[in-house]
Coordinates of C-alpha atoms and ligand atoms in Angstrom, one line a residue:
X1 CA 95.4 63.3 50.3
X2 CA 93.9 61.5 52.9
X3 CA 90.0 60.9 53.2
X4 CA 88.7 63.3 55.6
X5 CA 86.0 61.3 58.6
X6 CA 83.8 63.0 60.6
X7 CA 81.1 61.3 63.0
X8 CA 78.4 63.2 64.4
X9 CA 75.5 62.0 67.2
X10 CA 71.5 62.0 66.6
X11 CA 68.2 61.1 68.1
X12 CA 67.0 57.7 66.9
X13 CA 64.4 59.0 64.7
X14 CA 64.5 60.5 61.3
X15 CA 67.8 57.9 60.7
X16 CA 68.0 58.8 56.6
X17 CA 71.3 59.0 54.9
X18 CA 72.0 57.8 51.1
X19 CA 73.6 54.8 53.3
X20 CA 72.0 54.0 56.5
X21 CA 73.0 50.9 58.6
X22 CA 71.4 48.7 61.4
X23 CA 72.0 46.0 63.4
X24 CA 70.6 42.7 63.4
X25 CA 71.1 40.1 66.5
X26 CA 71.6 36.3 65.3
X27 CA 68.5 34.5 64.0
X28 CA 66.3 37.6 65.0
X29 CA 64.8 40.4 62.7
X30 CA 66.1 44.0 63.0
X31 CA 64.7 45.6 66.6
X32 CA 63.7 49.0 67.7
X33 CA 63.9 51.8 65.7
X34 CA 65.8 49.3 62.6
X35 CA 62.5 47.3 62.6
X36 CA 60.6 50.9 61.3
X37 CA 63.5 51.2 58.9
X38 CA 63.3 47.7 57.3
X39 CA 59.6 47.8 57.5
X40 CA 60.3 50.6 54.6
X41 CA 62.0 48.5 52.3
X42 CA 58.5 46.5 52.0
X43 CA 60.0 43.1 52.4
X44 CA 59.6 40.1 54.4
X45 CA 62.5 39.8 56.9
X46 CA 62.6 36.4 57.5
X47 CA 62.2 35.6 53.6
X48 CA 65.4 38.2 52.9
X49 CA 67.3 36.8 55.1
X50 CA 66.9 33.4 54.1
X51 CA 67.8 34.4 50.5
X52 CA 70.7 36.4 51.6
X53 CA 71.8 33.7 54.2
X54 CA 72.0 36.1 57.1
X55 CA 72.1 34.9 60.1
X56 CA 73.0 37.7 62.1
X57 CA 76.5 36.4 63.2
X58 CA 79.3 38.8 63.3
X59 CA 80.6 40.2 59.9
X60 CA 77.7 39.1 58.0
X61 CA 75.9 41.9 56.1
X62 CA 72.7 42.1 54.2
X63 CA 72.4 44.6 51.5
X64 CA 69.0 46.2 50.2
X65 CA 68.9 48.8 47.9
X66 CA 65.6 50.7 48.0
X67 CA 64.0 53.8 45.8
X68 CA 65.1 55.8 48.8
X69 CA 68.3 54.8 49.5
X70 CA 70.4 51.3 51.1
X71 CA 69.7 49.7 54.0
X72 CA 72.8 47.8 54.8
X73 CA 71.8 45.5 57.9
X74 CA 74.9 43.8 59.8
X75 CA 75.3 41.3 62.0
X76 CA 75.8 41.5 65.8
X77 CA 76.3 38.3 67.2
X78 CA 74.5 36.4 69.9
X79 CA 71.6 39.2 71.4
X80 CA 72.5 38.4 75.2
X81 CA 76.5 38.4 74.2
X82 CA 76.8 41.7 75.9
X83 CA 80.5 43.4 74.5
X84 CA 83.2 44.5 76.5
X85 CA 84.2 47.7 76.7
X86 CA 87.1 46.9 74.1
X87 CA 84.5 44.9 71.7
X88 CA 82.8 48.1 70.9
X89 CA 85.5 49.5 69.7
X90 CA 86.5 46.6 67.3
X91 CA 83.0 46.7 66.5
X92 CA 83.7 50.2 65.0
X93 CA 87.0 49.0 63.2
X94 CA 84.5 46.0 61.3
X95 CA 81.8 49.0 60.7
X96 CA 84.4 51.5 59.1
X97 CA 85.6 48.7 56.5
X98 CA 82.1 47.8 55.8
X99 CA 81.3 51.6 55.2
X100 CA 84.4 52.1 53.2
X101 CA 83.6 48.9 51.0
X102 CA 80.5 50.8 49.8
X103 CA 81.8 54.3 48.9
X104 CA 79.0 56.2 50.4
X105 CA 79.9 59.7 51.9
X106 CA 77.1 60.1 53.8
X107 CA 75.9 57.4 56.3
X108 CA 73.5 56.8 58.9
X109 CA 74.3 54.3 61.4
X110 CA 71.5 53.0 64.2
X111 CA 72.9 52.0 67.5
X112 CA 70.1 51.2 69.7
X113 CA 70.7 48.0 71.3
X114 CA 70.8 47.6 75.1
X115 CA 74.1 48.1 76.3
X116 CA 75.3 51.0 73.3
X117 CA 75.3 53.1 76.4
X118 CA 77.6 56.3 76.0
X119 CA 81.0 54.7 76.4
X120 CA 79.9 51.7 74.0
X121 CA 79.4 54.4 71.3
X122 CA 82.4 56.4 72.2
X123 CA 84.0 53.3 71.3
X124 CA 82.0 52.0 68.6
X125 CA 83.2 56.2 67.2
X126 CA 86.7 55.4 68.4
X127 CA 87.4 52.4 66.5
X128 CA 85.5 54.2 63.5
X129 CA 88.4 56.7 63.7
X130 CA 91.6 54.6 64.5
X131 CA 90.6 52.3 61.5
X132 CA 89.8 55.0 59.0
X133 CA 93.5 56.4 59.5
X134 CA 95.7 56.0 57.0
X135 CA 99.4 57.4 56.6
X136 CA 99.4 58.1 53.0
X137 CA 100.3 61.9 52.8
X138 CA 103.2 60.5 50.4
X139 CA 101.3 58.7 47.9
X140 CA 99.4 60.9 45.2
X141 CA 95.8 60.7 45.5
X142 CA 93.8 57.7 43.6
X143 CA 90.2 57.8 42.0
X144 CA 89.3 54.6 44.0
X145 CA 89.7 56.1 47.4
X146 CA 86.5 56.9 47.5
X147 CA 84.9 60.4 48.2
X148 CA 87.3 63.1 50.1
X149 CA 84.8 63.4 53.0
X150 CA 83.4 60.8 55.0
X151 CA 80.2 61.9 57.2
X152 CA 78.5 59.2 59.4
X153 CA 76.1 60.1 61.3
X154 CA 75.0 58.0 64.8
X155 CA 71.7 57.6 66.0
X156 CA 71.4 56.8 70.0
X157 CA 69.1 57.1 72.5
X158 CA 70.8 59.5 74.1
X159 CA 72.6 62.3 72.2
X160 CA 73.9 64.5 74.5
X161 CA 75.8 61.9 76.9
X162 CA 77.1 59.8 73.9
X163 CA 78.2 63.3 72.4
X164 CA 80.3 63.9 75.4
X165 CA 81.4 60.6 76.1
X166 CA 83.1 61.1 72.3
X167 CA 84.7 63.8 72.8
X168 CA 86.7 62.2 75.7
X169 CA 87.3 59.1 73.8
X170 CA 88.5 61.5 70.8
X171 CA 91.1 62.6 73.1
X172 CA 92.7 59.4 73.5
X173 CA 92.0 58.5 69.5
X174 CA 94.3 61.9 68.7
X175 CA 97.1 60.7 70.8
X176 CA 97.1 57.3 69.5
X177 CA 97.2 59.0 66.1
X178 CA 99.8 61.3 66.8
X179 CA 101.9 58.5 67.4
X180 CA 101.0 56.4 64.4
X181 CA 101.9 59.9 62.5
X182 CA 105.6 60.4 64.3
X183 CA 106.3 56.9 63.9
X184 CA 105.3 56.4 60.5
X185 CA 107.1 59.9 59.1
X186 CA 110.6 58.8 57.6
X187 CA 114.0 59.9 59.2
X188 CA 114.8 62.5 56.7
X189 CA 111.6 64.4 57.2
X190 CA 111.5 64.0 61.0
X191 CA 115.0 64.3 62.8
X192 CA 115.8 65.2 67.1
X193 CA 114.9 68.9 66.2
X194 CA 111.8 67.7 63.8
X195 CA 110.2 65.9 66.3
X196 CA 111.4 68.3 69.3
X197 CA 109.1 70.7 66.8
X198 CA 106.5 68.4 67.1
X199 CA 106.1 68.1 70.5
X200 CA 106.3 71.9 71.1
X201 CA 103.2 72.1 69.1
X202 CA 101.3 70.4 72.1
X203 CA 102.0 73.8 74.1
X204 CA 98.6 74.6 71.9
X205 CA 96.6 72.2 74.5
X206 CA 98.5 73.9 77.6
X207 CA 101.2 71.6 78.0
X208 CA 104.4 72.7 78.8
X209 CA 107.6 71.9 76.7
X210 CA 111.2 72.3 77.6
X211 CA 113.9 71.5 74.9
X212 CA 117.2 70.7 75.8
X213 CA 119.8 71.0 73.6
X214 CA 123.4 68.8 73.6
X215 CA 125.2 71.6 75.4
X216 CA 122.6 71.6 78.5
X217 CA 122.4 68.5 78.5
X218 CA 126.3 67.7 78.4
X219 CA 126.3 70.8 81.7
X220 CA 123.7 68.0 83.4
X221 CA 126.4 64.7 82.3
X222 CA 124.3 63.4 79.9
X223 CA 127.4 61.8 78.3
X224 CA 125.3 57.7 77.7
X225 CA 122.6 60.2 75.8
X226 CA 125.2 62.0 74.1
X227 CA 127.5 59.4 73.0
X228 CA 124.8 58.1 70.7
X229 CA 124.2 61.0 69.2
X230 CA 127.5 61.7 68.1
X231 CA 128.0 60.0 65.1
X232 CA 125.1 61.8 63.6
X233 CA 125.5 65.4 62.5
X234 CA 121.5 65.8 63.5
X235 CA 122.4 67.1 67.4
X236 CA 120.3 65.5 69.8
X237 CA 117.5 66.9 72.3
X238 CA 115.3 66.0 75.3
X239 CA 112.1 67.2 75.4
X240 CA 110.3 67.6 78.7
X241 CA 106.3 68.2 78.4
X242 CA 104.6 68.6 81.8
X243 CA 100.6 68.7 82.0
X244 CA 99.7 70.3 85.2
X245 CA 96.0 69.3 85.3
X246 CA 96.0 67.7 88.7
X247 CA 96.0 69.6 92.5
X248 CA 99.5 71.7 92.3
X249 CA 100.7 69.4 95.6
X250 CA 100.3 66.3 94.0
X251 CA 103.2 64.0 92.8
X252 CA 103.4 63.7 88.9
X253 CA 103.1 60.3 87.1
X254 CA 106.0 60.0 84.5
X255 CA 106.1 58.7 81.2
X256 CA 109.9 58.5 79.5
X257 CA 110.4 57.3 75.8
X258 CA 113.2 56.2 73.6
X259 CA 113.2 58.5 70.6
X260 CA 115.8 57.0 68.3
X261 CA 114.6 58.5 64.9
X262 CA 117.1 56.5 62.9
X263 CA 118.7 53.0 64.1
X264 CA 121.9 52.2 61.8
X265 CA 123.2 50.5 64.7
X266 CA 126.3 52.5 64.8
X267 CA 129.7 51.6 64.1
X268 CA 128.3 48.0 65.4
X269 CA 126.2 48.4 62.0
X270 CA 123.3 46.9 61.2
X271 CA 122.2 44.2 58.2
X272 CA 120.4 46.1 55.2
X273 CA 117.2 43.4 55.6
X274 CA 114.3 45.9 57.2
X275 CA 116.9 48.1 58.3
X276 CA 114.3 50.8 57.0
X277 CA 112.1 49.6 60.0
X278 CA 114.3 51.5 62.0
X279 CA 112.7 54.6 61.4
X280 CA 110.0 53.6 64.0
X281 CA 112.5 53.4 66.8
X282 CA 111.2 56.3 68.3
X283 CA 108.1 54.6 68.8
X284 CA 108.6 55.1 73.0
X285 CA 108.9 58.7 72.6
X286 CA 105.8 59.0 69.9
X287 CA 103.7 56.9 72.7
X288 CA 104.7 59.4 75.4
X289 CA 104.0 62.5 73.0
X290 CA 100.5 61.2 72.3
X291 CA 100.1 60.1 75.6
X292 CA 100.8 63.9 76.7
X293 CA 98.2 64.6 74.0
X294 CA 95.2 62.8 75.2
X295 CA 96.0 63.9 78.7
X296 CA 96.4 67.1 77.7
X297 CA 92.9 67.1 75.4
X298 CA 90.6 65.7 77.8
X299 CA 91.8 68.1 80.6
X300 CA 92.8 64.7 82.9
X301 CA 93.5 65.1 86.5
X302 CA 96.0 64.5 87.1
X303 CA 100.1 65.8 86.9
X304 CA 101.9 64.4 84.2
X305 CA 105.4 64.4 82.7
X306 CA 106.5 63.3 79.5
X307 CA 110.5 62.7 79.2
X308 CA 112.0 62.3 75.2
X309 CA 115.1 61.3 74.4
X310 CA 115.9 62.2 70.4
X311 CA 119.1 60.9 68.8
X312 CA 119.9 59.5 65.7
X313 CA 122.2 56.7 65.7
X314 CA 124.8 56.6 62.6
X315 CA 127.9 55.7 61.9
X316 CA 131.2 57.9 61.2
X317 CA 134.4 59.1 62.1
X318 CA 132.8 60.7 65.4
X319 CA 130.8 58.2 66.2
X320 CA 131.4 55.8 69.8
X321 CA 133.1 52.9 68.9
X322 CA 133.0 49.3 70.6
X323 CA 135.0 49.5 74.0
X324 CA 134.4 53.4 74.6
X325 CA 133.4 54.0 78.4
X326 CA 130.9 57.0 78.8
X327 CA 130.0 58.4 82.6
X328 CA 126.2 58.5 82.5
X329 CA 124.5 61.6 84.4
X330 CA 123.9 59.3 87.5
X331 CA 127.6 59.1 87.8
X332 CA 127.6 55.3 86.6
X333 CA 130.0 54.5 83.9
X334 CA 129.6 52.3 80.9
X335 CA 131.3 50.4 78.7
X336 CA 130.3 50.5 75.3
X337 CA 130.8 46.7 73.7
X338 CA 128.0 47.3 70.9
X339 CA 127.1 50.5 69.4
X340 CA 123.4 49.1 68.4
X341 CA 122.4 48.5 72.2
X342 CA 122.1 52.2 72.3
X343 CA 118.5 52.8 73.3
X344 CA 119.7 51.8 77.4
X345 CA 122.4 54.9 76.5
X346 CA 119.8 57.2 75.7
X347 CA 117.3 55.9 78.6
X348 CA 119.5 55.3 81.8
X349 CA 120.1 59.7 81.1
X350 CA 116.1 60.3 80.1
X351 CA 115.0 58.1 83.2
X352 CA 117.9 59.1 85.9
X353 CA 117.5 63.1 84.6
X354 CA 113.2 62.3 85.6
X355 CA 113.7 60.6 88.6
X356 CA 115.8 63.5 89.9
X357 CA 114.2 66.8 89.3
X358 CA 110.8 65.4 89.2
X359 CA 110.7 62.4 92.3
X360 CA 107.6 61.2 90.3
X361 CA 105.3 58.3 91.7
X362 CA 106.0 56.3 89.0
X363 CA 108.3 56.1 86.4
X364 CA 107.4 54.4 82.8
X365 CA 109.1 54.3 80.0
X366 CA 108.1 52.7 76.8
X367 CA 111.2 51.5 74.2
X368 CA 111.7 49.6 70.9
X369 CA 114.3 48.2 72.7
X370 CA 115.3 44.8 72.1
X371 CA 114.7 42.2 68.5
X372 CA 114.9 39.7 71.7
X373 CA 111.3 41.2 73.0
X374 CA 109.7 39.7 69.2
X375 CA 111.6 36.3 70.3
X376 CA 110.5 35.5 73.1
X377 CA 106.8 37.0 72.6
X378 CA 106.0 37.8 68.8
X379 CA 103.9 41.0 68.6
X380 CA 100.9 40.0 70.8
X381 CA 102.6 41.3 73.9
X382 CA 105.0 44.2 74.9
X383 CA 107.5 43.3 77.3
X384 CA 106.7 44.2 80.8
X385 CA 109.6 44.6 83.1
X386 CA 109.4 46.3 86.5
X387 CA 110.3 46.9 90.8
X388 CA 106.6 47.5 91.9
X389 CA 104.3 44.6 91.9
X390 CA 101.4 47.1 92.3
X391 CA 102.0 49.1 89.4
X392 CA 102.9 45.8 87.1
X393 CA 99.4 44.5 87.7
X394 CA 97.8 48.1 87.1
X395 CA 99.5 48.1 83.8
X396 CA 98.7 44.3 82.7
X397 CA 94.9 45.1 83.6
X398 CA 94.9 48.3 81.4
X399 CA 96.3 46.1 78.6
X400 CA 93.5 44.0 78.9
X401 CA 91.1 46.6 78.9
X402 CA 92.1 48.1 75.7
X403 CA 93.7 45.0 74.1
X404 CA 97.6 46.4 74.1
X405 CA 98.7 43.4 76.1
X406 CA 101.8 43.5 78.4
X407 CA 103.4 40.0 79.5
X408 CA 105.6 40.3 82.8
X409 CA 109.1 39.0 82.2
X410 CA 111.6 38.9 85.4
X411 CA 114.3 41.0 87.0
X412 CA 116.6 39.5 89.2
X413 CA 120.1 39.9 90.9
X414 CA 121.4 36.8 89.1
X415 CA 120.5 38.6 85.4
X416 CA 122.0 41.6 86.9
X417 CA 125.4 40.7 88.0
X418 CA 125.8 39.4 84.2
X419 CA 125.9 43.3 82.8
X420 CA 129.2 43.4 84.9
X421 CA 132.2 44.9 83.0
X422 CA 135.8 44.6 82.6
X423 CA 136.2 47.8 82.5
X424 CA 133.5 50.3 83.8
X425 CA 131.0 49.6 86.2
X426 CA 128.5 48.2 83.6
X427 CA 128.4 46.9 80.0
X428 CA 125.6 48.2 77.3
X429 CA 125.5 44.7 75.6
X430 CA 125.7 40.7 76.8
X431 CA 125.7 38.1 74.4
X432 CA 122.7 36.6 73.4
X433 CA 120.7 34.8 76.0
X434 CA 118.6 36.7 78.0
X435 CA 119.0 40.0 75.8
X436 CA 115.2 41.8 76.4
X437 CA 116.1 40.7 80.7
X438 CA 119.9 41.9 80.3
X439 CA 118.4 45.3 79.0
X440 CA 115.9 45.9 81.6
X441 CA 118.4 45.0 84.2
X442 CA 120.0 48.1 82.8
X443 CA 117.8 49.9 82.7
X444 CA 116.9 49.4 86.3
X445 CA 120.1 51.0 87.4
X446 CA 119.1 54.4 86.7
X447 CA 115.4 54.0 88.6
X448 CA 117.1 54.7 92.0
X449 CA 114.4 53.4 93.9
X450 CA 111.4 55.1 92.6
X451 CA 108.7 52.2 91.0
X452 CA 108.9 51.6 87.5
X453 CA 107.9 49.4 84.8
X454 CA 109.6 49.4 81.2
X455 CA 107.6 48.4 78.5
X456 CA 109.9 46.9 75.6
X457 CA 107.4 47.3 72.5
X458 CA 109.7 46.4 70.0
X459 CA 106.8 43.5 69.0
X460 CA 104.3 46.2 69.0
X461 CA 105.2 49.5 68.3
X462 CA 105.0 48.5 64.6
X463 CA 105.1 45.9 61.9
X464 CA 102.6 44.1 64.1
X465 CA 100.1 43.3 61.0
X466 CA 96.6 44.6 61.2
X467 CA 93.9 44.5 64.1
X468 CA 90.3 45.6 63.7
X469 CA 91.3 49.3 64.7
X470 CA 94.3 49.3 62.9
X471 CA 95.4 49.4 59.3
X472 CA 98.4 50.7 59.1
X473 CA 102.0 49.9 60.1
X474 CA 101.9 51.8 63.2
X475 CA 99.4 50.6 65.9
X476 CA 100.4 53.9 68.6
X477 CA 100.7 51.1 71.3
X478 CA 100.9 52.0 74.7
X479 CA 99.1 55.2 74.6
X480 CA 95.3 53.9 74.9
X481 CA 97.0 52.2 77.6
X482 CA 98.7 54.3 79.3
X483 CA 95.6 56.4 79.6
X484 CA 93.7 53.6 80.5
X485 CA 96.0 53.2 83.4
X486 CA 96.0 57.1 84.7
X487 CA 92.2 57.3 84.1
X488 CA 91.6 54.2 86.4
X489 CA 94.1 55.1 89.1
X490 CA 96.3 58.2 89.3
X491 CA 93.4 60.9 88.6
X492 CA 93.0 63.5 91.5
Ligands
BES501 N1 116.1 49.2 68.0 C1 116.7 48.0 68.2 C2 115.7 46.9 68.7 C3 114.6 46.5 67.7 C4 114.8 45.5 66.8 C5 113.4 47.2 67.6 C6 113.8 45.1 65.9 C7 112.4 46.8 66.7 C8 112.6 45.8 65.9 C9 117.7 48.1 69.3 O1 118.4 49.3 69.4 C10 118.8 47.1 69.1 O2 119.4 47.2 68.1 N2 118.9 46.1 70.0 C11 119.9 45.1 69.8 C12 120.6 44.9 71.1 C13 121.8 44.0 71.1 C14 122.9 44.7 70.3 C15 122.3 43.8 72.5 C16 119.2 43.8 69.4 O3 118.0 43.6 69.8 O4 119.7 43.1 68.6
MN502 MN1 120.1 49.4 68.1
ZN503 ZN1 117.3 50.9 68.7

C-alpha cells in the first residue's frame, strides 16, 4: 500500500513538527520567522554553515538535530532569483524527496519568502503531491517505505488564500493523477469496458458520461473505429463526458483521446522488445479523462467535452488484415496497408463523431500516435500539429507555463497528397519518412474545418524518465496543460 500525503496550511507562528524545515537564500542566514526557529537551536549561523558548507544554493540542505526536534534548513538559490510560476512547483518535487529521505511523518515547512504568494504555495503543495505519487498498488508493502501517513504542515503568511488557492491547484494535481493511474494500470486489469467504468465514475463530480457500445456506434458508421477493435474479443466503446460549467449558450471546447488499451499492432504485429509499453497507449484518452476531472473539480467555466475512443488492438482470425478498405463515419474510405497505424482508425471516427454533434470551438486531441514523434523530438516535446495559428500558439505558451512542452511540426498539401491510395480514398500507413506529418495529415481529414491541434505524445505520455514532479513512468502529460490553456483563455 501506497504512503498516504496530506498537506495542510498554518499561520507563520508556532511552526513545530518533529521535522520542521526552512529556507535559506545563498550566502544569507535564515530570514523571518526561520531566523526565530534557528535562533532555537542555540548556534551560530554563519559558523554552521561554514562547517556544513551550505551555501544556500539549490539542493543543498543543512541538518540540525535539536532536544526539540530537527531543523532541516534548505537552500533557495539566489534571494532576488524570483521563481516562475512552474519553479515553485519543482521546488515542491525537490522538497518531497528531501522530506521522504528523512522518514519523518509529521513536518513543518516555513514558506515565508517574498513572492510564496498563494499560487507559489499552491504550487510548491502541487509538486509536493505529483512527486509523492507512486503506482505501486501491485507491489507488497516494504518496511523501508517509511510511515503510512505523511502530514506536512505549511506555514504562510496568509492561510486562508493559500488554502484556497490549493484547493484549485488540487484539482488539476487529481487529474494529472488520474491519468498516471489509467495509464500505468496493465491491459488485463483495465480493458474498453474497464476504463469506460472509469470514466463513468467522474459523473460523482457532475460530469456527464455517455457510453457507446459497438452496435451504436456501427448505426453512426464507425466502421475505421471498429475495424480495430475487431480482432479483440474485449468490444470497443466511446465514452463521451461533457462538463457544463460554462453559460448554457456558449460553444464547448473539445478534448478527443486515443484510448488503445493494448497495442499488439495487429495482424501487422509488433516486435516483443517493450512491446509491454503498449499498455500506455491510451495515454490520449487518460489525458482527456483527467483533464475532465480537473475541470470538473474546480467548477471551471467553461463547456467542455471529452471524446474516448477504447479499443484493444490484437491479432486473430477476425482481426483487419493489411489491404482491408473500411468506410469511416465521415463517409471517407480507407485502406488499411498496416494494422499497427491504427490509432488514425480509432481518431478520424472519435474526432469526425465530435465535430458533428458538438460544432465545438476547438477540437484537440491528444495520441500516442507515432514511434516517429520520439525520432524526431526525444521526450522533451509532444508533437504539435494543427489548422489554427491562434490556437497553436495558445497551446505552445501553456506548455511553457507548466513545462509539458509542445514543438510545432508542419501540415501541408504536398505531405497530404502522399496518404493517396490505390485503392480507397486514403491509406492508414506511408513508408517511413515523414511518419508523425503523414499521420497528422490524416488526421486532419476528419477536422472538417473546425480548428484543431493534435498533440502526438508518444515521447511524453510515458517512459520519459523522471522530472522533479514526477517519479513514476507515467508523467499525465497534457492535462496541467490543457487546463493551463482553458484557464487562460476559454473560461466564461
Ligand atoms: N502506439 C504506436 C506508437 C507508439 C510507439 C507510441 C512507441 C509510443 C511509443 C502506434 O500505434 C504505432 O504503432 N505507430 C506506428 C505507425 C506506422 C505503422 C505507420 C509506428 O510509429 O511505427
Ligand atoms: Mn500501433
Ligand atoms: Zn498505437
Amino acid at each position: 500500500m501506497s504512503q498516504t500525503i496530506t498537506i495542510s496550511v498554518a499561520a507563520l507562528a508556532g511552526a513545530n513538527a518533529p521535522l520542521t524545515i526552512i529556507y535559506a537564500a545563498e550566502n544569507e542566514a535564515p530570514a523571518g520567522a526561520g531566523a526565530a526557529l534557528w535562533a532555537r537551536t542555540g548556534l551560530d549561523w554563519a559558523q554552521a554553515a561554514a562547517m556544513a558548507s551550505f551555501t544556500g544554493k539549490q539542493g543543498q540542505a543543512l541538518d540540525v538535530l535539536g532536544a526539540d526536534g530537527r531543523l532541516l534548513v534548505l537552500g533557495r538559490g539566489k534571494a532576488e532569483t524570483a521563481l516562475p510560476r512552474n519553479g515553485w512547483t519543482d521546488r515542491g518535487g525537490s522538497l518531497l524527496v528531501k522530506i521522504a529521505a528523512t522518514r519523518a511523518a509529521d513536518v513543518a515547512v516555513v514558506v515565508d519568502e517574498s513572492g510564496a504568494d498563494a499560487a507559489a504555495i499552491a504550487e510548491l503543495a502541487a509538486g509536493l503531491r505529483l512527486r509523492h505519487y507512486k503506482f505501486d498498488k501491485y507491489k507488497s508493502a516494504r518496511a523501508e517505505d517509511g510511515p503510512a501517513d505523511l502530514r506536512i504542515a505549511l506555514h504562510v503568511a496568509d492561510p486562508a488564500a493559500a488554502e484556497k488557492a490549493i484547493a484549485d491547484r488540487a484539482a488539476t494535481v487529481e487529474g494529472t493523477l488520474l491519468a498516471r493511474d489509467l495509464i500505468s494500470e496493465p491491459a488485463n486489469v483495465l480493458g474498453p469496458e474497464e476504463f469506460a467504468a472509469r470514466a463513468a465514475e467522474l459523473a460523482e463530480f457532475g460530469v456527464e458520461v455517455e457510453i457507446l457500445e459497438p452496435e451504436a456506434m456501427a448505426e453512426l458508421g464507425m466502421n475505421s473505429l471498429l475495424c480495430v477493435a475487431q480482432g479483440s474479443d474485449r468490444p470497443a466503446r466511446l465514452v463521451v463526458m461533457q462538463w457544463r460549467g460554462g453559460k448554457a449558450d456558449s460553444q464547448p471546447v473539445a478534448f478527443v483521446g486515443k484510448g488503445v488499451v493494448f497495442d499488439t499492432g495487429g495482424i501487422s504485429i509488433k516486435p516483443a522488445a517493450s512491446m509491454e509499453d503498449m499498455k500506455g497507449d491510451m495515454g490520449g484518452a487518460a489525458a482527456v479523462t483527467g483533464l475532465m476531472l480537473a475541470l470538473a473539480r474546480r467548477k471551471a467555466p467553461v463547456n467542455a467535452v471529452g471524446v474516448i475512443g477504447l479499443v484493444e488492438n490484437m491479432p486473430s482470425s477476425k482481426a483487419t488484415r493489411p489491404g482491408d478498405i473500411v468506410k469511416a463515419m465521415s463517409g471517407t474510405t480507407i485502406e488499411v496497408i498496416n494494422t499497427d497505424a491504427e490509432g488514425r482508425l480509432v481518431l478520424a471516427d472519435a474526432l469526425w463523431y465530435t465535430q458533428d454533434r458538438f460544432k465545438p470551438a476547438f477540437m484537440i486531441n491528444l495520441a500516442t500516435l507515432t514511434g516517429a514523434i520520439i525520432v524526431a523530438l526525444g521526450h522533451e516535446h509532444a508533437g504539435l500539429f494543427s489548422n489554427n495559428d491562434e490556437l497553436a500558439s495558445r497551446l505552445l505558451g501553456a506548455g511553457l507555463a507548466v513545462n509539458e512542452k509542445l514543438w510545432r511540426m508542419p501540415l501541408t498539401p504536398a505531405y497530404d497528397k502522399i496518404i493517396e491510395s490505390k485503392f480507397a480514398d486514403i491509406r492508414n500507413s506511408a513508408g517511413r519518412p515523414a511518419g508523425s506529418i503523414l499521420a497528422a495529415q490524416f488526421l486532419q481529414r476528419f477536422v472538417n474545418d473546425v480548428p484543431w491541434a493534435h498533440l502526438d505524445i508518444a515521447g511524453t505520455g510515458f517512459g520519459a524518465g523522471n522530472s522533479e514532479i514526477n517519479a513514476s513512468w507515467a508523467p499525465g502529460f497534457g492535462v496541467a496543460l490543457l487546463d493551463r490553456l482553458v484557464r487562460d483563455h476559454y473560461e466564461d
